Tab-separated table of C-alpha atoms in Angstrom:
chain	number	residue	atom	x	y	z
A	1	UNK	CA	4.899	-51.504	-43.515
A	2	UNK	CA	8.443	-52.704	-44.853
A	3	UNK	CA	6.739	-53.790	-48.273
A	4	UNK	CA	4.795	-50.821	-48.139
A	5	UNK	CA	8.057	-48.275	-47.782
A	6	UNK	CA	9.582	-50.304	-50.560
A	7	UNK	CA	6.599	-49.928	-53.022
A	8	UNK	CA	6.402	-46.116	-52.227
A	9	UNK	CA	10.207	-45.903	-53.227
A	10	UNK	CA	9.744	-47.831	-56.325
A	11	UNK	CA	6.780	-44.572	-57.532
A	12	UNK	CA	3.240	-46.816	-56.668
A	13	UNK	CA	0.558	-45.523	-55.084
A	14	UNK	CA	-1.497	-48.300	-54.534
A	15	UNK	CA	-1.112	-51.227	-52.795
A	16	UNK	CA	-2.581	-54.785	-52.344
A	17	UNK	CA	-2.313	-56.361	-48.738
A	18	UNK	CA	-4.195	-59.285	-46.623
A	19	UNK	CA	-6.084	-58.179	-44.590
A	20	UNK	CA	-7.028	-61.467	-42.886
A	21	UNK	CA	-5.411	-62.920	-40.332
A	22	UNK	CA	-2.406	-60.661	-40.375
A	23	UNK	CA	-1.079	-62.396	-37.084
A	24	UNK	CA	-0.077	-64.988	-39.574
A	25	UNK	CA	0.297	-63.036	-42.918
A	26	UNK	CA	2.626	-60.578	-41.517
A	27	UNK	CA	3.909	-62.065	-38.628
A	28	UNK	CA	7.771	-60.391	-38.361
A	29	UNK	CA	8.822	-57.562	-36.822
A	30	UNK	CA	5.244	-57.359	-35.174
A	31	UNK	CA	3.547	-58.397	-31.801
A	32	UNK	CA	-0.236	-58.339	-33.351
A	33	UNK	CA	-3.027	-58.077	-30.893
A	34	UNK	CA	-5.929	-59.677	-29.775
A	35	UNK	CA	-8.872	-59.208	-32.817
A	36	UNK	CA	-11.839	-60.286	-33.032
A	37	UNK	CA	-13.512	-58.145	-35.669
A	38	UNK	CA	-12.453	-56.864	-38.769
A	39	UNK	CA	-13.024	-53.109	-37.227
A	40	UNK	CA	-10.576	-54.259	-34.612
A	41	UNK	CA	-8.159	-55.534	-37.483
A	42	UNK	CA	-7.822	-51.712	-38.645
A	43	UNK	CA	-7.509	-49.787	-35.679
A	44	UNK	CA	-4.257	-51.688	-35.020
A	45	UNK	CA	-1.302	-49.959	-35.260
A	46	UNK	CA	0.311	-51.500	-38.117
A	47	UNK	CA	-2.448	-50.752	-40.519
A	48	UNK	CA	-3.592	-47.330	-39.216
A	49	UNK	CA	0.505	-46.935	-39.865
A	50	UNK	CA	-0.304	-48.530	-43.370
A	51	UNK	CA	-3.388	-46.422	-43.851
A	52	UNK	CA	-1.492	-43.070	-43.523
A	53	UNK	CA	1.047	-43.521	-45.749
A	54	UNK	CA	0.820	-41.283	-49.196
A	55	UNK	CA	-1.467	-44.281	-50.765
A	56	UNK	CA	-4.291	-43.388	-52.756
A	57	UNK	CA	-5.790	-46.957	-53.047
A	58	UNK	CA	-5.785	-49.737	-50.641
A	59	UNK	CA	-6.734	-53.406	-51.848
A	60	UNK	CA	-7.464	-56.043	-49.379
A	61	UNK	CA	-7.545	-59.056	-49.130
A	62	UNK	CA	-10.412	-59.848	-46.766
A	63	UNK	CA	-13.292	-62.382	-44.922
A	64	UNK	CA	-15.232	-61.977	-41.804
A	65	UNK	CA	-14.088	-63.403	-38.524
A	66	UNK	CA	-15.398	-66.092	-36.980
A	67	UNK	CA	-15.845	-68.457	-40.034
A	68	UNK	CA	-14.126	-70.449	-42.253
A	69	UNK	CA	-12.726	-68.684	-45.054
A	70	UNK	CA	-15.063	-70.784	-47.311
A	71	UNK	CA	-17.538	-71.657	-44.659
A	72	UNK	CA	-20.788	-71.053	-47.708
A	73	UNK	CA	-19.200	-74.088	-50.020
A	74	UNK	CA	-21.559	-76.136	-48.275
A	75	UNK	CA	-24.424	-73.850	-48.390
A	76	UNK	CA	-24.963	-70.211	-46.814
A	77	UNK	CA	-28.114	-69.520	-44.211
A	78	UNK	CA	-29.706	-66.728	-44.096
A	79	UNK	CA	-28.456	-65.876	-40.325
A	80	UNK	CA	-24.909	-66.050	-41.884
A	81	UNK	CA	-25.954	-64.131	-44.827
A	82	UNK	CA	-26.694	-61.391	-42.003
A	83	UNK	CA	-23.749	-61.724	-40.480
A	84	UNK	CA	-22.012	-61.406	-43.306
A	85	UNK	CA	-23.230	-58.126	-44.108
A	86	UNK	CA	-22.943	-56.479	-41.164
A	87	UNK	CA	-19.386	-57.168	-40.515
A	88	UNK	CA	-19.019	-56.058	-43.828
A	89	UNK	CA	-20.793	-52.919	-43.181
A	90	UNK	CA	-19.220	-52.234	-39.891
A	91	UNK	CA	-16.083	-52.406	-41.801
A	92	UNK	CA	-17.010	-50.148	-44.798
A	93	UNK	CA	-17.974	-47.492	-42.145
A	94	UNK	CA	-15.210	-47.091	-40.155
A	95	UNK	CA	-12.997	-46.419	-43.115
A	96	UNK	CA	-15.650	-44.111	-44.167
A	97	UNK	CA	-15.837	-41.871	-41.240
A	98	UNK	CA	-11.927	-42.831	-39.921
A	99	UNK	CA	-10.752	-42.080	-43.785
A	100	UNK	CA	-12.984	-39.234	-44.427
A	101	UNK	CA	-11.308	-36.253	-46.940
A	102	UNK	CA	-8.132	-38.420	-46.977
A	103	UNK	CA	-8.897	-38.820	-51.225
A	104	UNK	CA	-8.021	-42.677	-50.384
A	105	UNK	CA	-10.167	-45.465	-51.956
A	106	UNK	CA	-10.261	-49.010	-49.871
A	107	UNK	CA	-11.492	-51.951	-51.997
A	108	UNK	CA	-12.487	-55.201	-50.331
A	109	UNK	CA	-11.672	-58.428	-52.108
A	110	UNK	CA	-11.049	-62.215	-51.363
A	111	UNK	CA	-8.314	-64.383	-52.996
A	112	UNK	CA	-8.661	-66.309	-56.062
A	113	UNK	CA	-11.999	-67.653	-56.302
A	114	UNK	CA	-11.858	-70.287	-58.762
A	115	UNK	CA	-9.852	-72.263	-56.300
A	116	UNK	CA	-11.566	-71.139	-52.810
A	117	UNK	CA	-14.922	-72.757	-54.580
A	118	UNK	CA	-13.218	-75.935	-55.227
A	119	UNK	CA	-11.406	-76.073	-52.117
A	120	UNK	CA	-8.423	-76.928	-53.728
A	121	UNK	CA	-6.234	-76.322	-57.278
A	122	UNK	CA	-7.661	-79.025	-59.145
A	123	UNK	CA	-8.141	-77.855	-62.753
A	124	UNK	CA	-9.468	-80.940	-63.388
A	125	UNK	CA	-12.770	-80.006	-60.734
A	126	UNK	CA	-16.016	-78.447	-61.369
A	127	UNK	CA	-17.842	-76.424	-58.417
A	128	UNK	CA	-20.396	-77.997	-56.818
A	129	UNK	CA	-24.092	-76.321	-57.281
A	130	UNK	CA	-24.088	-75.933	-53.882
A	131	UNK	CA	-21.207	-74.499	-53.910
A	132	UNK	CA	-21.793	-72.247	-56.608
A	133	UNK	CA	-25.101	-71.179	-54.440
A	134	UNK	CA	-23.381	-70.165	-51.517
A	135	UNK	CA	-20.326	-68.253	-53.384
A	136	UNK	CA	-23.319	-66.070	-54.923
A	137	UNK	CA	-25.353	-65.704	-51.356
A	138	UNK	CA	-21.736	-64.959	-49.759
A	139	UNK	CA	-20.638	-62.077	-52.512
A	140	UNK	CA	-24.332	-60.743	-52.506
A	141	UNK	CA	-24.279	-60.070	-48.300
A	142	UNK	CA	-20.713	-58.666	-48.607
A	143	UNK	CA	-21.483	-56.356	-51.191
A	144	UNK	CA	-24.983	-55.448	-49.408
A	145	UNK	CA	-22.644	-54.349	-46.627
A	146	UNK	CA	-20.215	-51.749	-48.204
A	147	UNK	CA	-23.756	-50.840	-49.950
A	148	UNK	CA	-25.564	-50.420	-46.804
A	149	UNK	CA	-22.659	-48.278	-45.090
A	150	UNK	CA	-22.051	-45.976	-48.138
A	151	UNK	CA	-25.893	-44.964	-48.282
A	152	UNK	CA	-25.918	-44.077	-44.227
A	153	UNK	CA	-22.672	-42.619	-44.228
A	154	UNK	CA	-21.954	-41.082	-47.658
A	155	UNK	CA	-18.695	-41.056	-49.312
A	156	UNK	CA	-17.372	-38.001	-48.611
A	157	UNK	CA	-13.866	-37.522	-49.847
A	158	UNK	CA	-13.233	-41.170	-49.194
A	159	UNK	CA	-14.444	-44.338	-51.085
A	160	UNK	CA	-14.893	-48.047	-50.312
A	161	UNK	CA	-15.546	-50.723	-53.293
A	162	UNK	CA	-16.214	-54.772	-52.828
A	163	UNK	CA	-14.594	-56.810	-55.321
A	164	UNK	CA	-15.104	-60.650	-56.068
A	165	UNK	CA	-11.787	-62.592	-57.868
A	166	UNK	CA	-11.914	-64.940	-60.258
A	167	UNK	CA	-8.839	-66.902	-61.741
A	168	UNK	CA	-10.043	-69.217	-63.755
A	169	UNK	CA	-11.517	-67.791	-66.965
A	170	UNK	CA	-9.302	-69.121	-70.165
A	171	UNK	CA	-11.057	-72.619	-70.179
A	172	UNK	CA	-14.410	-71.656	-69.423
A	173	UNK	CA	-13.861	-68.945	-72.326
A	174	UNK	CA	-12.570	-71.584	-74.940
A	175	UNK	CA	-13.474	-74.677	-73.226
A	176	UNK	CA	-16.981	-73.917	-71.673
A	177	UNK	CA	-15.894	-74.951	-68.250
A	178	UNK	CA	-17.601	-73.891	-65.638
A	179	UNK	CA	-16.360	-71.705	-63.250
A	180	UNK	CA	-16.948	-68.264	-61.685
A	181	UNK	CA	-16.978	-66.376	-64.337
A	182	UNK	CA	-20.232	-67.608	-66.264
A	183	UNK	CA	-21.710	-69.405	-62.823
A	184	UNK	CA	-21.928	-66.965	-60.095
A	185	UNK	CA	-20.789	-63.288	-61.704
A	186	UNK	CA	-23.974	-62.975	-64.018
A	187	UNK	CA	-25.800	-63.983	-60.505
A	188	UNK	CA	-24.125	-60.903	-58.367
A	189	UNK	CA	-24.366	-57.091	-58.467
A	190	UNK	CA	-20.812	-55.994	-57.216
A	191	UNK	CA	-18.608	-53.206	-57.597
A	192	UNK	CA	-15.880	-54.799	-58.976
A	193	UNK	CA	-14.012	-57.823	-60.391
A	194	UNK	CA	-10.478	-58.471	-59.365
A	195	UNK	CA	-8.490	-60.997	-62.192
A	196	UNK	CA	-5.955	-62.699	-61.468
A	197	UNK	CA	-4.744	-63.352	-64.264
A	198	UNK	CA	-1.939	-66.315	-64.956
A	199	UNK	CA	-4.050	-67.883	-66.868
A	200	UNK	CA	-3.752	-65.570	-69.828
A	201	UNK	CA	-0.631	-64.139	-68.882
A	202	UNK	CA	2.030	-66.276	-68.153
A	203	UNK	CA	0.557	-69.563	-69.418
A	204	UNK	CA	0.297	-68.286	-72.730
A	205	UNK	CA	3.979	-66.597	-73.469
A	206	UNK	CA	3.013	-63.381	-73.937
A	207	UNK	CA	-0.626	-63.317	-76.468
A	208	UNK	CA	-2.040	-60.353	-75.282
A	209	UNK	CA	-5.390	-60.957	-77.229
A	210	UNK	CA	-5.847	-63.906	-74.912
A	211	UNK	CA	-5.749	-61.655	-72.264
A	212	UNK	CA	-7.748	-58.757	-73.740
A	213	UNK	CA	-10.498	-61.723	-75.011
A	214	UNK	CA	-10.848	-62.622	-71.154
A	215	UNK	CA	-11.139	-59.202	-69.296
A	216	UNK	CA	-14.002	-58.370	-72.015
A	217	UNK	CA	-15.595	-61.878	-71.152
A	218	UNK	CA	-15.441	-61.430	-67.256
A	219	UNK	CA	-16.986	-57.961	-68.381
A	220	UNK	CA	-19.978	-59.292	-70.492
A	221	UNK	CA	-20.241	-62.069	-67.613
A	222	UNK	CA	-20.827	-59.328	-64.565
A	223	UNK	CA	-23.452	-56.471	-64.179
A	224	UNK	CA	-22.350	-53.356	-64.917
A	225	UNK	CA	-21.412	-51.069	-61.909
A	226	UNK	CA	-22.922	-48.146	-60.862
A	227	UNK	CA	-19.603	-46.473	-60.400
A	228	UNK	CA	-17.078	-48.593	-63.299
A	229	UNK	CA	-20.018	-48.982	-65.841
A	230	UNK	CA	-18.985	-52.059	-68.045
A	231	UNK	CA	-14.972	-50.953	-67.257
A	232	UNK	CA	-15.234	-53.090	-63.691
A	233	UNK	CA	-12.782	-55.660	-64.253
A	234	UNK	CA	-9.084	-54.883	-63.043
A	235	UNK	CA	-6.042	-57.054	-62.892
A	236	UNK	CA	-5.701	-57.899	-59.102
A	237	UNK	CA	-2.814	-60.391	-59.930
A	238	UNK	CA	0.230	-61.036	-62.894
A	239	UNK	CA	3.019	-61.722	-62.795
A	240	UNK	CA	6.435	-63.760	-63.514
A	241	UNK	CA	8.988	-64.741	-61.332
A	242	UNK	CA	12.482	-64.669	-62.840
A	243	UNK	CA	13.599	-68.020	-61.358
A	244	UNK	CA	11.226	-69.432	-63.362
A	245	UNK	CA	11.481	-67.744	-66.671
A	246	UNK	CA	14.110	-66.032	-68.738
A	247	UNK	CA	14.508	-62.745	-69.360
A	248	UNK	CA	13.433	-62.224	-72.518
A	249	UNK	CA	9.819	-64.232	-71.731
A	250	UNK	CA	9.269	-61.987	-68.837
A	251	UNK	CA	10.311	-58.333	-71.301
A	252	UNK	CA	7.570	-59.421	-73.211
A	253	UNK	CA	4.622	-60.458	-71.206
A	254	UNK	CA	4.618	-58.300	-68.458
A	255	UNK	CA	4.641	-54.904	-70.739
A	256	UNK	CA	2.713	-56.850	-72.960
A	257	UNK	CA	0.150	-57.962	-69.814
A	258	UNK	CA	0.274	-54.091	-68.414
A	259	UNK	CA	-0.368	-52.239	-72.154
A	260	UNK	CA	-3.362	-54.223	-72.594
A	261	UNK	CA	-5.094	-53.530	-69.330
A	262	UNK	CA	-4.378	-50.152	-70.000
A	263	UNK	CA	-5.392	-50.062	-73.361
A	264	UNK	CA	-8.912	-52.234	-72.320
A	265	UNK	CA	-9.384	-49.465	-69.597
A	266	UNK	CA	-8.976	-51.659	-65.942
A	267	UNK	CA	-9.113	-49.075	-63.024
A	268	UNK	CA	-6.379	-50.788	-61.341
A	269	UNK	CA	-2.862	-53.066	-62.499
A	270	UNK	CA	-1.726	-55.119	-59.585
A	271	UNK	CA	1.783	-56.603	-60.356
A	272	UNK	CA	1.972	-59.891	-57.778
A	273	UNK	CA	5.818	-59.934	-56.247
């Protein structure tokens, strides 16, 4: 809530936070309760604090409890695939009924996905096909979740989206390597695709057609959505820290990185600090 008064101050209206585990993503200043459901996550008082601040969008970074973050890489079972959809679901309708009116939007995501198939930052690795299976089984059940709750509840002044994240999309696009992007997305029928995007950004000094090239490749990779058409691709992550860069480097990509995203039409531009 700290961040969150800073990011109000600086004129943003939406926000990316983690949602998982907060005991350990946001542990100062806070004594977090006991949770053991994502429901119970929200109805603490830090995020219900979060949650009615002047925010129009909320992004999250979140996975069900009870597993391993990347429990599927092995494989997913049906009986998880359930499981994974209702807590999903249970989620997507509290925010629908809690939320209702508010005009706020609450998109569900999980971090970079090239990596959490690997189970590591190898560039080097490919994902396993079994892997690969169970990211696919995984993304389908959470999506079938917020799908599920939106039909029985209706989205009445109020809206909740599932995104998938993919990080790795420059070498499969000029390389043919495979990862997310032409493996599981073509396989999937989500709402939305969260990039983050280093890979085009600040790995290649500032060449916005890079960037542009990969947001309409993640698009022609994924389904269209019912509600972002073939415009469901936003950048969930960019950035440049200025210990690392010069000035200069960092004037140019990040306008550079933020006028194309605008200019290729992403819903949302999520600047990582």
């Amino acid at each position: 809530n700290e961040g969150a008064e800073q990011i109000l101050a600086l004129g943003s209206r939406v926000i990316k936070v983690w949602f998982h585990n907060p005991r350990e993503s946001y542990s100062f200043n806070s004594q977090w309760p006991q949770m053991n459901s994502l429901v119970e996550i929200a109805q603490t008082k830090y995020f219900r604090k979060l949650f009615d601040k002047p925010f129009t969008t909320y992004i999250m970074m979140c996975f069900s409890t009870g597993n391993n973050a990347a429990y599927w890489r092995k494989g997913i079972t049906p009986e998880q695939k359930l499981d994974e959809q209702r807590q999903f679901y249970e989620l997507t309708k509290y925010l629908l009924i809690t939320y209702k009116g508010t005009g706020k939007t609450f998109v569900l995501q999980h971090w970079e996905g090239d990596w959490l198939i690997r189970g590591n930052y190898d560039r080097k690795a490919d994902p396993t096909p079994e892997a690969i299976s169970g990211m696919i089984g995984w993304l389908n059940a959470r999506q079938e979740g917020v799908n599920q709750a939106r039909k029985e509840i209706g989205t009445d002044g109020v809206w909740v989206y599932h995104a998938a994240e993919v990080n790795r999309v420059v070498s499969t696009m000029e390389q043919g390597r495979p990862n997310m992007v032409d493996k599981v997305l073509p396989h999937t029928k989500l709402d939305l695709v969260s990039y983050s995007a280093w890979d085009a950004t600040a790995e290649y000094s500032g060449n916005s057609q890079i960037l542009h090239e990969a947001l309409d490749f993640i698009a022609k990779n994924t389904p269209d959505s019912v509600e972002f058409g073939n415009r469901n691709v936003y950048l969930g992550e960019f950035g440049m820290p200025e210990n690392n860069h010069p000035s200069d480097k960092i004037q140019k990509v990040i306008p550079g990185a933020v006028d194309t995203a605008l200019n290729w039409g992403c819903p949302y531009i999520v600047y990582w600090q």
